[in-house]
Amino acid sequence: MVRAAVLPAVGAPLEITDIDLPDPGPGRVRVRLAAAGVCHSDLSLSNGTMRVPVPAVLGHEGAGTVVSVGEGVTGVAPGDGVVLNWAPSCGSCHACTLGEVWLCANALTGSADVYARTADGTDLHPGLNVAAFAEETVVPASCLLPLPDGVPLADAALLGCAVLTGYGAVHHSARVRPGETVAVFGVGGVGLATLQAARIAGASTIVAVDVSPEKEELARSAGATHYVVASEDTAREIRALTGRQGVDVAVECVGRAVTIRTAWESTRRGGRTTVVGIGGKDQQVTFNALELFHWGRTLSGCVYGNSNPAQDLPVLADHIRAGRLDLSALVTERIALEGIPAAFENMLAGKGGRALVVF
């Protein structure tokens, strides 16, 4: 039995309780969690914006130590440090054959599995495959990446989502070039990672935008050269900071229609707008045909940073070891499992960066 945060039903409060976690079967691995990040996607799963079979144990950004392995597992052994990969690619679907592993059609099929049970025998599903909001979890071996040398185990949890997403949004989706100007909308965990990635890419001007004035110091420490408190004048303010042109690249990390539209309007003619935030179906963004022609901007979605985790993790590790990427700077609160509901409330209120559950 291990303690976990269980989502009993969509929209219901999380329950911190003991669950019955079985020994790993063939091809599966048991992992003791060191830490798990509380991501906005977890909130979206809990409130129904994104769908997941329930009851479930959420949490998809984590790192830990291998406890035991099932039959046929050869890539990891007990005692190994690992980073959880919530979206493993199958290697055979159409997207994977094109090299677009972040769009794998089969990446989330494991979320429908029954991987554990509550104390009264109720089946539990692993939210986004890996069920990281628990002291221990059992996952397919494909959901594990080796812990890079020189990266602290607890901080490495952030590599599993926030950092891969933010770094990938800048380097894979928007393809920011040295000297370009960048605006980042939303200074949460992913936004902070995006700001650091823009700095690493050599952006000349980096504008952070958020509804909270209190996040300015946090944003500037991550690499922002300017800070704008979100308002109806945001696009105008950003254009004023960039010679009335607008930024070369805008990255939206919120997932709200009004923010996406503002990011678009803040981008120069011919610039690129990348949407990382996950919004609900009710968030409708509209454009007219003439402005699409006139502005010549590119608007693109971005899934998991358009990243290939197996290839990108060693690159991120190099940046960490060289001091260019600071994982601990993303964390504004370290909590226990019981603190997850409050972390959700802070997200809704626009407070803080990444909350990290430390076991």
Coordinates of N, CA and C in Angstrom, one line a residue, residues 2-4 19 21-24 28-34 57-59 62-68 82 84 115-116 125-140 143-144 359:
V2 N 0.5 2.2 -0.8 CA 1.3 3.5 -0.9 C 0.2 4.6 -0.9
R3 N 0.7 5.8 -0.4 CA -0.2 7.0 -0.4 C -0.2 7.6 -1.7
A4 N -1.4 8.1 -2.1 CA -1.6 8.7 -3.4 C -2.7 9.7 -3.4
I19 N -3.4 3.3 -1.6 CA -3.8 2.5 -2.7 C -3.0 1.2 -2.8
L21 N -0.8 -1.1 -4.8 CA 0.0 -1.0 -6.0 C 0.6 -2.4 -6.2
P22 N 0.3 -3.1 -7.3 CA 0.8 -4.4 -7.5 C 2.3 -4.4 -7.9
D23 N 2.9 -5.6 -7.8 CA 4.3 -5.8 -8.3 C 4.3 -5.6 -9.8
P24 N 5.4 -5.1 -10.4 CA 5.4 -4.9 -11.9 C 5.3 -6.2 -12.7
R28 N 7.0 -3.9 -17.2 CA 6.7 -2.8 -16.4 C 7.7 -2.6 -15.3
V29 N 7.7 -1.4 -14.7 CA 8.7 -1.0 -13.7 C 8.0 -0.3 -12.5
R30 N 8.5 -0.6 -11.3 CA 8.0 0.1 -10.1 C 9.0 1.2 -9.8
V31 N 8.5 2.4 -9.5 CA 9.3 3.5 -9.3 C 8.9 4.2 -8.0
R32 N 9.9 4.5 -7.1 CA 9.6 5.3 -5.9 C 9.9 6.8 -6.3
L33 N 8.8 7.6 -6.2 CA 8.9 9.0 -6.6 C 9.8 9.8 -5.6
A34 N 10.6 10.7 -6.2 CA 11.3 11.6 -5.4 C 10.6 12.9 -5.3
V57 N -5.3 8.3 -10.5 CA -4.2 9.0 -9.8 C -3.5 9.9 -10.9
L58 N -3.6 11.2 -10.7 CA -3.1 12.2 -11.6 C -1.6 12.3 -11.4
G59 N -1.0 13.3 -12.0 CA 0.4 13.6 -11.9 C 1.2 13.0 -13.1
G62 N 7.3 13.8 -13.2 CA 8.0 13.2 -12.0 C 9.3 12.6 -12.3
A63 N 10.0 12.3 -11.2 CA 11.3 11.6 -11.2 C 11.4 10.8 -10.0
G64 N 12.2 9.7 -10.1 CA 12.3 8.8 -8.9 C 13.4 7.8 -9.1
T65 N 13.3 6.7 -8.3 CA 14.3 5.6 -8.3 C 13.6 4.3 -8.6
V66 N 14.1 3.5 -9.5 CA 13.6 2.2 -9.8 C 13.7 1.3 -8.5
V67 N 12.5 0.7 -8.2 CA 12.4 -0.2 -7.0 C 12.6 -1.7 -7.5
S68 N 11.8 -2.0 -8.6 CA 11.8 -3.4 -9.1 C 11.4 -3.3 -10.5
V82 N 15.4 7.8 -12.6 CA 14.7 7.9 -13.9 C 13.8 9.2 -13.9
L84 N 10.1 10.4 -15.5 CA 8.9 9.8 -16.1 C 8.6 10.5 -17.4
Y115 N -4.2 0.1 -13.2 CA -2.8 -0.1 -12.8 C -2.7 -0.3 -11.3
A116 N -3.8 0.0 -10.5 CA -3.8 -0.2 -9.1 C -5.2 -0.2 -8.6
H125 N -7.1 4.2 -12.6 CA -6.3 4.4 -13.8 C -5.2 5.3 -13.6
P126 N -4.1 5.2 -14.4 CA -3.0 6.1 -14.2 C -3.2 7.4 -15.1
G127 N -3.5 8.5 -14.5 CA -3.7 9.7 -15.2 C -2.5 10.1 -16.1
L128 N -2.7 10.2 -17.4 CA -1.6 10.5 -18.3 C -0.4 9.5 -18.2
N129 N -0.8 8.2 -18.0 CA 0.1 7.1 -18.0 C 0.9 6.8 -16.8
V130 N 1.3 7.8 -16.0 CA 2.4 7.6 -15.1 C 2.0 7.7 -13.6
A131 N 0.8 8.4 -13.3 CA 0.3 8.5 -11.9 C 1.4 8.9 -11.0
A132 N 1.9 10.1 -11.2 CA 3.0 10.6 -10.3 C 2.6 11.1 -9.0
F133 N 1.3 11.4 -8.8 CA 0.9 11.9 -7.5 C 0.8 10.8 -6.5
A134 N 1.8 10.0 -6.3 CA 1.8 8.9 -5.3 C 3.3 8.6 -4.9
E135 N 3.4 8.0 -3.7 CA 4.7 7.7 -3.2 C 5.5 6.8 -4.2
E136 N 4.7 5.9 -4.8 CA 5.3 4.9 -5.8 C 4.3 4.7 -6.9
T137 N 4.8 4.3 -8.1 CA 4.0 4.0 -9.2 C 4.5 2.9 -10.0
V138 N 3.7 2.3 -10.8 CA 4.1 1.2 -11.7 C 3.8 1.6 -13.2
V139 N 4.8 1.6 -14.0 CA 4.6 2.2 -15.4 C 5.3 1.2 -16.4
P140 N 4.9 1.3 -17.6 CA 5.6 0.6 -18.7 C 7.0 1.1 -18.8
C143 N 7.9 4.4 -20.5 CA 7.6 5.7 -19.8 C 8.7 6.2 -19.0
L144 N 9.9 5.6 -19.1 CA 11.1 6.0 -18.3 C 12.2 6.5 -19.2
F359 N 8.6 14.0 -1.9 CA 8.3 12.8 -1.1 C 9.4 12.5 -0.1

